[in-house]
Amino acid sequence: AVPLVMILFAALASFGLARSGGFARNVAWGFAGGMGFIVFDGIASSLGQAGAMGAVPAAFLAPGLFLMAGLWSIVVAEE
């Protein structure tokens, strides 16, 4: 699931590059999204390992949320 989320961030950046001249802005948003995913995934997996959250929800929380956010941002970029 992690490679799929990263591919979505790359697709968002490429769609944004084709539609606007803000290269640095698109790179910054892609970097912030990727770092946010890594941090959020680490927090969710730590909660799962500590027993504060179920193992299955902890494993799929970050990829699921960022997958939905990536798909939403692509849909918005296409409009």
PDB file of C-alpha atoms in Angstrom:
ATOM      1  CA  ALA A   1       0.000   0.000   0.000  1.00  0.00           C
ATOM      2  CA  VAL A   2       2.893   2.380   0.661  1.00  0.00           C
ATOM      3  CA  PRO A   3       4.184   2.386  -2.951  1.00  0.00           C
ATOM      4  CA  LEU A   4       0.656   3.078  -4.200  1.00  0.00           C
ATOM      5  CA  VAL A   5       0.356   6.123  -1.931  1.00  0.00           C
ATOM      6  CA  MET A   6       3.723   7.441  -3.103  1.00  0.00           C
ATOM      7  CA  ILE A   7       2.694   6.932  -6.743  1.00  0.00           C
ATOM      8  CA  LEU A   8      -0.414   9.006  -6.066  1.00  0.00           C
ATOM      9  CA  PHE A   9       1.717  11.841  -4.684  1.00  0.00           C
ATOM     10  CA  ALA A  10       3.888  11.691  -7.797  1.00  0.00           C
ATOM     11  CA  ALA A  11       0.816  11.719 -10.044  1.00  0.00           C
ATOM     12  CA  LEU A  12      -0.518  14.752  -8.223  1.00  0.00           C
ATOM     13  CA  ALA A  13       2.753  16.586  -8.745  1.00  0.00           C
ATOM     14  CA  SER A  14       2.839  15.695 -12.439  1.00  0.00           C
ATOM     15  CA  PHE A  15      -0.761  16.833 -12.989  1.00  0.00           C
ATOM     16  CA  GLY A  16       0.009  20.054 -11.163  1.00  0.00           C
ATOM     17  CA  LEU A  17       3.124  20.665 -13.240  1.00  0.00           C
ATOM     18  CA  ALA A  18       1.142  20.332 -16.431  1.00  0.00           C
ATOM     19  CA  ARG A  19      -1.518  22.770 -15.274  1.00  0.00           C
ATOM     20  CA  SER A  20       0.394  25.485 -13.461  1.00  0.00           C
ATOM     21  CA  GLY A  21       3.820  27.037 -13.389  1.00  0.00           C
ATOM     22  CA  GLY A  22       4.310  26.537  -9.654  1.00  0.00           C
ATOM     23  CA  PHE A  23       7.046  23.913  -9.718  1.00  0.00           C
ATOM     24  CA  ALA A  24       8.396  24.720  -6.253  1.00  0.00           C
ATOM     25  CA  ARG A  25       4.900  24.747  -4.753  1.00  0.00           C
ATOM     26  CA  ASN A  26       4.097  21.325  -6.207  1.00  0.00           C
ATOM     27  CA  VAL A  27       7.389  19.893  -4.994  1.00  0.00           C
ATOM     28  CA  ALA A  28       6.775  21.324  -1.513  1.00  0.00           C
ATOM     29  CA  TRP A  29       3.250  19.846  -1.367  1.00  0.00           C
ATOM     30  CA  GLY A  30       4.553  16.465  -2.523  1.00  0.00           C
ATOM     31  CA  PHE A  31       7.341  16.532   0.046  1.00  0.00           C
ATOM     32  CA  ALA A  32       4.968  17.596   2.840  1.00  0.00           C
ATOM     33  CA  GLY A  33       2.491  14.881   1.881  1.00  0.00           C
ATOM     34  CA  GLY A  34       5.174  12.204   1.803  1.00  0.00           C
ATOM     35  CA  MET A  35       6.652  13.240   5.143  1.00  0.00           C
ATOM     36  CA  GLY A  36       3.181  13.490   6.660  1.00  0.00           C
ATOM     37  CA  PHE A  37       2.458   9.960   5.482  1.00  0.00           C
ATOM     38  CA  ILE A  38       5.668   8.600   6.986  1.00  0.00           C
ATOM     39  CA  VAL A  39       5.012  10.294  10.349  1.00  0.00           C
ATOM     40  CA  PHE A  40       1.330   9.288  10.454  1.00  0.00           C
ATOM     41  CA  ASP A  41       2.149   5.708   9.477  1.00  0.00           C
ATOM     42  CA  GLY A  42       4.789   5.525  12.211  1.00  0.00           C
ATOM     43  CA  ILE A  43       2.356   6.811  14.835  1.00  0.00           C
ATOM     44  CA  ALA A  44      -0.356   4.374  13.748  1.00  0.00           C
ATOM     45  CA  SER A  45       2.006   1.401  13.755  1.00  0.00           C
ATOM     46  CA  SER A  46       3.325   2.382  17.203  1.00  0.00           C
ATOM     47  CA  LEU A  47      -0.219   2.536  18.530  1.00  0.00           C
ATOM     48  CA  GLY A  48      -0.867  -0.894  17.042  1.00  0.00           C
ATOM     49  CA  GLN A  49       2.261  -2.376  18.581  1.00  0.00           C
ATOM     50  CA  ALA A  50       1.453  -0.860  21.971  1.00  0.00           C
ATOM     51  CA  GLY A  51      -2.029  -2.368  21.909  1.00  0.00           C
ATOM     52  CA  ALA A  52      -3.796   1.000  22.011  1.00  0.00           C
ATOM     53  CA  MET A  53      -5.278   0.245  18.589  1.00  0.00           C
ATOM     54  CA  GLY A  54      -6.102  -2.999  16.834  1.00  0.00           C
ATOM     55  CA  ALA A  55      -3.425  -4.416  14.571  1.00  0.00           C
ATOM     56  CA  VAL A  56      -5.495  -4.387  11.379  1.00  0.00           C
ATOM     57  CA  PRO A  57      -6.805  -0.805  11.743  1.00  0.00           C
ATOM     58  CA  ALA A  58      -3.310   0.390  12.653  1.00  0.00           C
ATOM     59  CA  ALA A  59      -1.845  -1.288   9.575  1.00  0.00           C
ATOM     60  CA  PHE A  60      -4.354   0.199   7.151  1.00  0.00           C
ATOM     61  CA  LEU A  61      -5.127   3.579   8.742  1.00  0.00           C
ATOM     62  CA  ALA A  62      -2.373   5.698   7.186  1.00  0.00           C
ATOM     63  CA  PRO A  63      -2.387   4.053   3.732  1.00  0.00           C
ATOM     64  CA  GLY A  64      -6.170   4.229   3.589  1.00  0.00           C
ATOM     65  CA  LEU A  65      -6.405   7.879   4.610  1.00  0.00           C
ATOM     66  CA  PHE A  66      -3.595   9.030   2.357  1.00  0.00           C
ATOM     67  CA  LEU A  67      -4.910   6.931  -0.527  1.00  0.00           C
ATOM     68  CA  MET A  68      -8.263   8.692  -0.240  1.00  0.00           C
ATOM     69  CA  ALA A  69      -6.557  12.084   0.069  1.00  0.00           C
ATOM     70  CA  GLY A  70      -4.398  11.379  -2.994  1.00  0.00           C
ATOM     71  CA  LEU A  71      -7.348  10.258  -5.092  1.00  0.00           C
ATOM     72  CA  TRP A  72      -9.350  13.286  -3.989  1.00  0.00           C
ATOM     73  CA  SER A  73      -6.521  15.656  -4.884  1.00  0.00           C
ATOM     74  CA  ILE A  74      -6.190  14.076  -8.347  1.00  0.00           C
ATOM     75  CA  VAL A  75      -9.922  14.464  -8.937  1.00  0.00           C
ATOM     76  CA  VAL A  76      -9.728  18.121  -7.853  1.00  0.00           C
ATOM     77  CA  ALA A  77      -6.672  18.696 -10.074  1.00  0.00           C
ATOM     78  CA  GLU A  78      -8.523  17.233 -13.064  1.00  0.00           C
ATOM     79  CA  GLU A  79     -11.438  19.671 -12.723  1.00  0.00           C
TER      80      GLU A  79
END
